[in-house]
Coordinates of C-alpha atoms in Angstrom, one line a residue:
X728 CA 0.0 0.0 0.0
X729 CA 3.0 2.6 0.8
X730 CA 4.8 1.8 -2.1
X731 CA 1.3 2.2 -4.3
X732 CA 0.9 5.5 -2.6
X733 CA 4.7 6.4 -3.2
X734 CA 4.1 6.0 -7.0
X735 CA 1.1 7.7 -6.9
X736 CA 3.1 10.7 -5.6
X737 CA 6.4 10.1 -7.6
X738 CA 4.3 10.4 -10.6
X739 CA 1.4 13.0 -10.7
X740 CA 2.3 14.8 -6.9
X741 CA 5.5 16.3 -9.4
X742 CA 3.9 17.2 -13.0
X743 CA 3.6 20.7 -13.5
X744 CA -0.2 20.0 -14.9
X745 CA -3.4 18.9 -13.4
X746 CA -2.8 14.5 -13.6
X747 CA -5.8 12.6 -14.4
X748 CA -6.9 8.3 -13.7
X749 CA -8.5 6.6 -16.3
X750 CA -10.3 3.4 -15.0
X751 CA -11.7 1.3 -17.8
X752 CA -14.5 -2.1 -17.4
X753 CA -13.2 -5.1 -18.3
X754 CA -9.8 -6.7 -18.5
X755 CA -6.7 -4.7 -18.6
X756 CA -3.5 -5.9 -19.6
X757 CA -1.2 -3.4 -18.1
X758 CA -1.1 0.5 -16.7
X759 CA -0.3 2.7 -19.8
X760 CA 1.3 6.1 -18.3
X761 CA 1.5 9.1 -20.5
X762 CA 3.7 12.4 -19.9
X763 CA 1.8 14.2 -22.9
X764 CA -0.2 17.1 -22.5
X765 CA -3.7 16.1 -22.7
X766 CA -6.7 18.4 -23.8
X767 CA -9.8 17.6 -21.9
X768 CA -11.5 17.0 -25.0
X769 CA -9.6 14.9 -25.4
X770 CA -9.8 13.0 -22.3
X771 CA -13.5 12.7 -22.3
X772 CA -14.4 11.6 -26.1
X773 CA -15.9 8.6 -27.2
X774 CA -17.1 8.0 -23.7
X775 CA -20.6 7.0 -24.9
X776 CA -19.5 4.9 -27.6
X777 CA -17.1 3.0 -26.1
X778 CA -19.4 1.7 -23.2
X779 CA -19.8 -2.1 -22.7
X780 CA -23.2 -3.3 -23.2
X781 CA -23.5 -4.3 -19.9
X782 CA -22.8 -1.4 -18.7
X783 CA -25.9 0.8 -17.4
X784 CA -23.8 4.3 -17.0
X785 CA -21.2 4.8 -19.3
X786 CA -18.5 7.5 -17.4
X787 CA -18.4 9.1 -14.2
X788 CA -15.3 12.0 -14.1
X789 CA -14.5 13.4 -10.5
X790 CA -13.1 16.6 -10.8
X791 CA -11.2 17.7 -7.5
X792 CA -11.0 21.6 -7.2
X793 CA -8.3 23.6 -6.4
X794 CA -7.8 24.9 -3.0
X795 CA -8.4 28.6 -2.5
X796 CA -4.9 29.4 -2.7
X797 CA -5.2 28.2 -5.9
X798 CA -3.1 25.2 -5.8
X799 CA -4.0 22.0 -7.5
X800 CA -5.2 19.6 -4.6
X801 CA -5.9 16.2 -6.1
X802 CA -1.8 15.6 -6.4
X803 CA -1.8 16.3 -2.4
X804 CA -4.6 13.9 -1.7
X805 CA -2.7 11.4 -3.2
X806 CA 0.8 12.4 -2.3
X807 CA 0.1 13.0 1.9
X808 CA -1.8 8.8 1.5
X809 CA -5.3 10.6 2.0
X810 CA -6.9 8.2 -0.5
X811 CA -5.8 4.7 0.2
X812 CA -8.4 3.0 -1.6
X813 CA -7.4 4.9 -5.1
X814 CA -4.2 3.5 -4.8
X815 CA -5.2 -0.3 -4.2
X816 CA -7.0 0.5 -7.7
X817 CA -4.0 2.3 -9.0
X818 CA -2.3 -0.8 -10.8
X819 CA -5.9 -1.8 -12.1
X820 CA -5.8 1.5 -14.4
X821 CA -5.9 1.9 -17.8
X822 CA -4.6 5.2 -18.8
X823 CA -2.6 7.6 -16.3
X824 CA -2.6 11.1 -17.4
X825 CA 0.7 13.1 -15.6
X826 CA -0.8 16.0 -17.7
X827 CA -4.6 16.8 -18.6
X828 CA -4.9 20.3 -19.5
X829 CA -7.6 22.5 -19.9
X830 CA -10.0 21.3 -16.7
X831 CA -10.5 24.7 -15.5
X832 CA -13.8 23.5 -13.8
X833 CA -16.3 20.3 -13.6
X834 CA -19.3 22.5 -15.6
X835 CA -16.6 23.2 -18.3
X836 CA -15.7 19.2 -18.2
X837 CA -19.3 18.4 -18.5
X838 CA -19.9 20.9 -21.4
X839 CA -16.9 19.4 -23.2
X840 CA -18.6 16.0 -22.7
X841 CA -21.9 17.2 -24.1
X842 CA -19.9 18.0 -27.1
X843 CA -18.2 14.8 -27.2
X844 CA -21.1 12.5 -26.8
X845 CA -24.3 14.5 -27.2
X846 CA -27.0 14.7 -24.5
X847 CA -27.4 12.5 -21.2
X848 CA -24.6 14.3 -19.7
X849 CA -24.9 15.9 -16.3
X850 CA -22.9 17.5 -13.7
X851 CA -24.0 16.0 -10.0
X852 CA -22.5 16.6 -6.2
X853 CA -21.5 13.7 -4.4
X854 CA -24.7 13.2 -3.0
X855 CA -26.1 13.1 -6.4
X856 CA -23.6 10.6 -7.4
X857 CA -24.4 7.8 -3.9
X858 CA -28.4 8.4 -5.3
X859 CA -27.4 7.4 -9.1
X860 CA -25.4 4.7 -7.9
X861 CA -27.5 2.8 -5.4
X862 CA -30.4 3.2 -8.5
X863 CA -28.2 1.4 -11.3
X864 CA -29.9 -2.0 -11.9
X865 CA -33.0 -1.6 -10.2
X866 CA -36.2 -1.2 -11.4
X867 CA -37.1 2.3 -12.7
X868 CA -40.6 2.3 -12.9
X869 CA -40.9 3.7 -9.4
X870 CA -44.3 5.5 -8.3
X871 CA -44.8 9.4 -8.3
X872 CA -41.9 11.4 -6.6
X873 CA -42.7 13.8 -4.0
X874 CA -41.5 17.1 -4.0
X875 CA -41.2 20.5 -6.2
X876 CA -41.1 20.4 -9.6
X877 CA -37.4 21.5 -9.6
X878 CA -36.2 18.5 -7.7
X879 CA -38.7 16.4 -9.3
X880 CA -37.0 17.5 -12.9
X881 CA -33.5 16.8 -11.5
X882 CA -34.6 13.5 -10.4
X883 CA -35.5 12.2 -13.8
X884 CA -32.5 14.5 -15.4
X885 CA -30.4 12.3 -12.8
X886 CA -31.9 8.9 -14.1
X887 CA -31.6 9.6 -17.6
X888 CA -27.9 10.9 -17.5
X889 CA -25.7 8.1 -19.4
X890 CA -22.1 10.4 -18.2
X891 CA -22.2 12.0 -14.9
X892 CA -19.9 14.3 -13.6
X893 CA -18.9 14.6 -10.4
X894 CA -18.4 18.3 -8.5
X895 CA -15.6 17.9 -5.5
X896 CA -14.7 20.8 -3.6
X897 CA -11.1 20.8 -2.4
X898 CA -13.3 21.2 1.1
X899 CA -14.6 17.5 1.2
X900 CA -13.5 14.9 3.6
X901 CA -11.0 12.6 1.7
X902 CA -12.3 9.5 3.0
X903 CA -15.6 10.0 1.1
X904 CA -14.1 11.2 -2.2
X905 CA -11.4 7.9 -1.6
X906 CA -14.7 5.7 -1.0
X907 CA -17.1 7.1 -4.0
X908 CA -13.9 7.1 -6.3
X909 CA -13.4 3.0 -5.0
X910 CA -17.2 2.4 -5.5
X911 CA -17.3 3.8 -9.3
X912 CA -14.3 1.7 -10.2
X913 CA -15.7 -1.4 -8.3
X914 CA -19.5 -1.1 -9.6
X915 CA -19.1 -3.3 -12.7
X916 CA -22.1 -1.4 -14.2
X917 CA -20.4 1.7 -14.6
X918 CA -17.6 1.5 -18.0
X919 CA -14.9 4.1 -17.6
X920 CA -14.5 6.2 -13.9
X921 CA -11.9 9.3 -14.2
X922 CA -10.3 10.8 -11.6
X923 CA -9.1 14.2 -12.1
X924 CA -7.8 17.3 -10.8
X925 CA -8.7 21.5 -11.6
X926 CA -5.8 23.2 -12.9
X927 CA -4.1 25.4 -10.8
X928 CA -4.0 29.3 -11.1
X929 CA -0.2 28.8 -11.9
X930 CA -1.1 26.9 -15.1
X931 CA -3.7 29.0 -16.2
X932 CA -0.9 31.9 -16.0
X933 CA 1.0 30.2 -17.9
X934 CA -1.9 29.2 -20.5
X935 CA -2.4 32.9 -20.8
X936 CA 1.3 33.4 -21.0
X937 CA 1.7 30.6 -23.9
X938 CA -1.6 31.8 -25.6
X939 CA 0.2 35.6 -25.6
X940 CA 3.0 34.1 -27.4
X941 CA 1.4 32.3 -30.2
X942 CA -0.4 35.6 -31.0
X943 CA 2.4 36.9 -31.4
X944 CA 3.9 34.6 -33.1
X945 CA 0.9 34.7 -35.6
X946 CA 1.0 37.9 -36.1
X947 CA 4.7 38.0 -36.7
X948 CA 4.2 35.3 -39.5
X949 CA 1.5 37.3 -40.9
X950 CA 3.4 40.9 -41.2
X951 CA 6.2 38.7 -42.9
X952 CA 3.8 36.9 -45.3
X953 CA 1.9 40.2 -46.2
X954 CA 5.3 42.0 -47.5
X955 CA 6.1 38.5 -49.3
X956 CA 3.1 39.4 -51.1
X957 CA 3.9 42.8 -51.9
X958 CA 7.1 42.4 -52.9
X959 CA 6.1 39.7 -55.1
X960 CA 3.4 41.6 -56.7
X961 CA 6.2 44.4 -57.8
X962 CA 8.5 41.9 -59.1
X963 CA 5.2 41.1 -61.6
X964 CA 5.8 38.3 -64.0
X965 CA 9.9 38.3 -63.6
X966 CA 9.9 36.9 -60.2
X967 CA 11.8 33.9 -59.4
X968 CA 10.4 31.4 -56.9
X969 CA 13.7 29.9 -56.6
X970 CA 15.4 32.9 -55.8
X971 CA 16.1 33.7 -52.3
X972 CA 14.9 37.3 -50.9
X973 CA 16.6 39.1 -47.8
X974 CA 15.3 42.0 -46.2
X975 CA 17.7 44.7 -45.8
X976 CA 17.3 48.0 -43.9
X977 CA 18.6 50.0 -46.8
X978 CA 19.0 49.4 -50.6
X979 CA 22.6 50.1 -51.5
X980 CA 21.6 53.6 -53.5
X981 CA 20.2 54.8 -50.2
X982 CA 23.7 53.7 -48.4
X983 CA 25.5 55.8 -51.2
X984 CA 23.3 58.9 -50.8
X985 CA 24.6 58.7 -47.0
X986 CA 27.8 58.6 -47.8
X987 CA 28.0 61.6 -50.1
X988 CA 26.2 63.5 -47.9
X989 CA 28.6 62.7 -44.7
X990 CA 31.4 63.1 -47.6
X991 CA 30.1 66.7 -48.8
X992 CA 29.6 68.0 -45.5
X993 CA 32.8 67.7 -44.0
X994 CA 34.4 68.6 -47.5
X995 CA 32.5 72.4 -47.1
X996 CA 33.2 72.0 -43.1
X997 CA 36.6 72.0 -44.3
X998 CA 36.7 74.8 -47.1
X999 CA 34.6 76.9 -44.8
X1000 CA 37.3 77.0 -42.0
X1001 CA 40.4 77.9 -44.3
X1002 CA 38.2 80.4 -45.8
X1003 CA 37.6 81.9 -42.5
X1004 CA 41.8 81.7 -42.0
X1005 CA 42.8 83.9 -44.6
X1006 CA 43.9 87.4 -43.1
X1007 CA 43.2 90.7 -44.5
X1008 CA 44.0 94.8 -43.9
X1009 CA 42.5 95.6 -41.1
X1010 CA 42.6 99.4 -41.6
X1011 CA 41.7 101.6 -44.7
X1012 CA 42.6 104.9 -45.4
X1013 CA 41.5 107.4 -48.1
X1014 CA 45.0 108.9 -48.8
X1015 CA 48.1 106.7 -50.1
X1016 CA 51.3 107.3 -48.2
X1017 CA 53.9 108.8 -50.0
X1018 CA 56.4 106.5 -52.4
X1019 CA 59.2 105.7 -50.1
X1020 CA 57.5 107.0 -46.9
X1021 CA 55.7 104.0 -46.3
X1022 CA 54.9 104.1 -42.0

């Protein structure tokens, strides 16, 4: 059991991501453990269509909140031993996701799966979940339920839904996540359970961060593709797609016109100053001296 719980912790307690559990009905050969990043969409399609016959709900995802420092929680759960009963399971699992991004909360998770696999897909508490679970394989035609139409509606919205997903607050007792999470992957009429953690603010900053950077990028690519067109619709009919085009910050005529102009000015600097050196009479008189009585 510690060394189960060790595992657990070596490998989703240090991923940068929010890890995700993928439990699958029927016989598994061996734990398949993937580093890749993971869309959620990812994660949850095909759940519908890939459910056993026998089974009578075809997915229930747990989604474990964040704590409200913002801080992914479902990797301390499993790294402090808090759910014991996940790891007995934990060799039984199919698919172990160190990475699933893109869980930002259980309603996005459920709208992703509506997507996915259509209707029937509904987003429960844990309460919810115990009621669904103790009615799977008994008799549905129960008589009238009491109560107001509202929780009547959900009632029969609950009884229909073929996915269910599963709202935990960071704020729940462990040992009842640990038990429902154990009770999914032991009920042999549910097909695939998921266990799987909110992203933590630190990963949507860098989501943001990454998404800023691929504008950018974009837009970059776009400015150089735009004056690729332009230069290609000057060139007209004698361009040549095999000729290689470098952008410069100046054509060479411009670079000449510089340099004449630097060359010219310091040429006139120059002329300007002896000009200025050349010494004249400073004093003029209206009468000559006299020949040989020069002062």
């Amino acid at each position: 059991m510690k060394l189960q719980t060790l595992t657990i912790s070596a490998l989703i307690g240090t991923v940068f991501g929010a890890p995700a559990i993928v439990w699958n009905n029927g016989k598994q050969k061996s734990t398949v453990f993937s580093s890749e990043e993971l869309q959620v969409s990812a994660l949850v399609s095909d759940l519908a269509t890939k459910s056993d016959e026998n089974s009578l709900l075809a997915a229930a995802l747990f989604v474990v909140g964040k704590t409200p420092e913002g801080t992914e929680h479902l990797s301390h759960l499993t790294s402090s031993g808090k759910l014991p009963l996940v790891a007995s399971k934990y060799d039984k699992a199919s698919v172990v996701h160190s990475h699933a991004a893109g869980i930002k909360t259980s309603g996005d998770v459920a709208r992703e799966c509506v997507k996915a696999n259509g209707k029937n897909v509904l987003e429960v508490s844990l309460d919810e979940f115990h009621t669904k679970m103790a009615s799977l394989g008994k008799d549905q035609s129960s008589p009238e339920q009491s109560g107001s139409k509202r929780e009547i509606h959900r009632a029969k919205m609950l009884e229909k839904a073929n996915i269910i997903v599963i709202n935990v607050p960071a704020s729940t007792d462990p040992s009842k996540v640990d038990q429902a999470v154990f009770d999914a992957v032991e009920n042999r009429l549910v097909n695939t359970v998921v266990l799987a953690g909110q992203r933590s603010n630190r990963e949507v900053r860098t989501a943001r961060e990454a998404e800023k950077r691929r504008k950018m990028v974009q837009q970059h690519q776009q400015r150089v593709e735009k004056r690729r067109r332009l230069d290609d619709a000057n060139d007209g009919d004698d361009s040549n797609d095999n000729t290689l085009s470098y952008y410069v910050p100046m054509t060479p005529n411009i670079f000449a016109g510089i340099l004449f102009t630097l060359f010219f000015s310091v040429v006139t600097m120059i002329g300007l100053s002896q000009l200025n050196n050349i010494q004249g009479q400073t004093v003029f008189v209206t009468k000559m001296p006299t020949i040989g009585r020069e002062a």
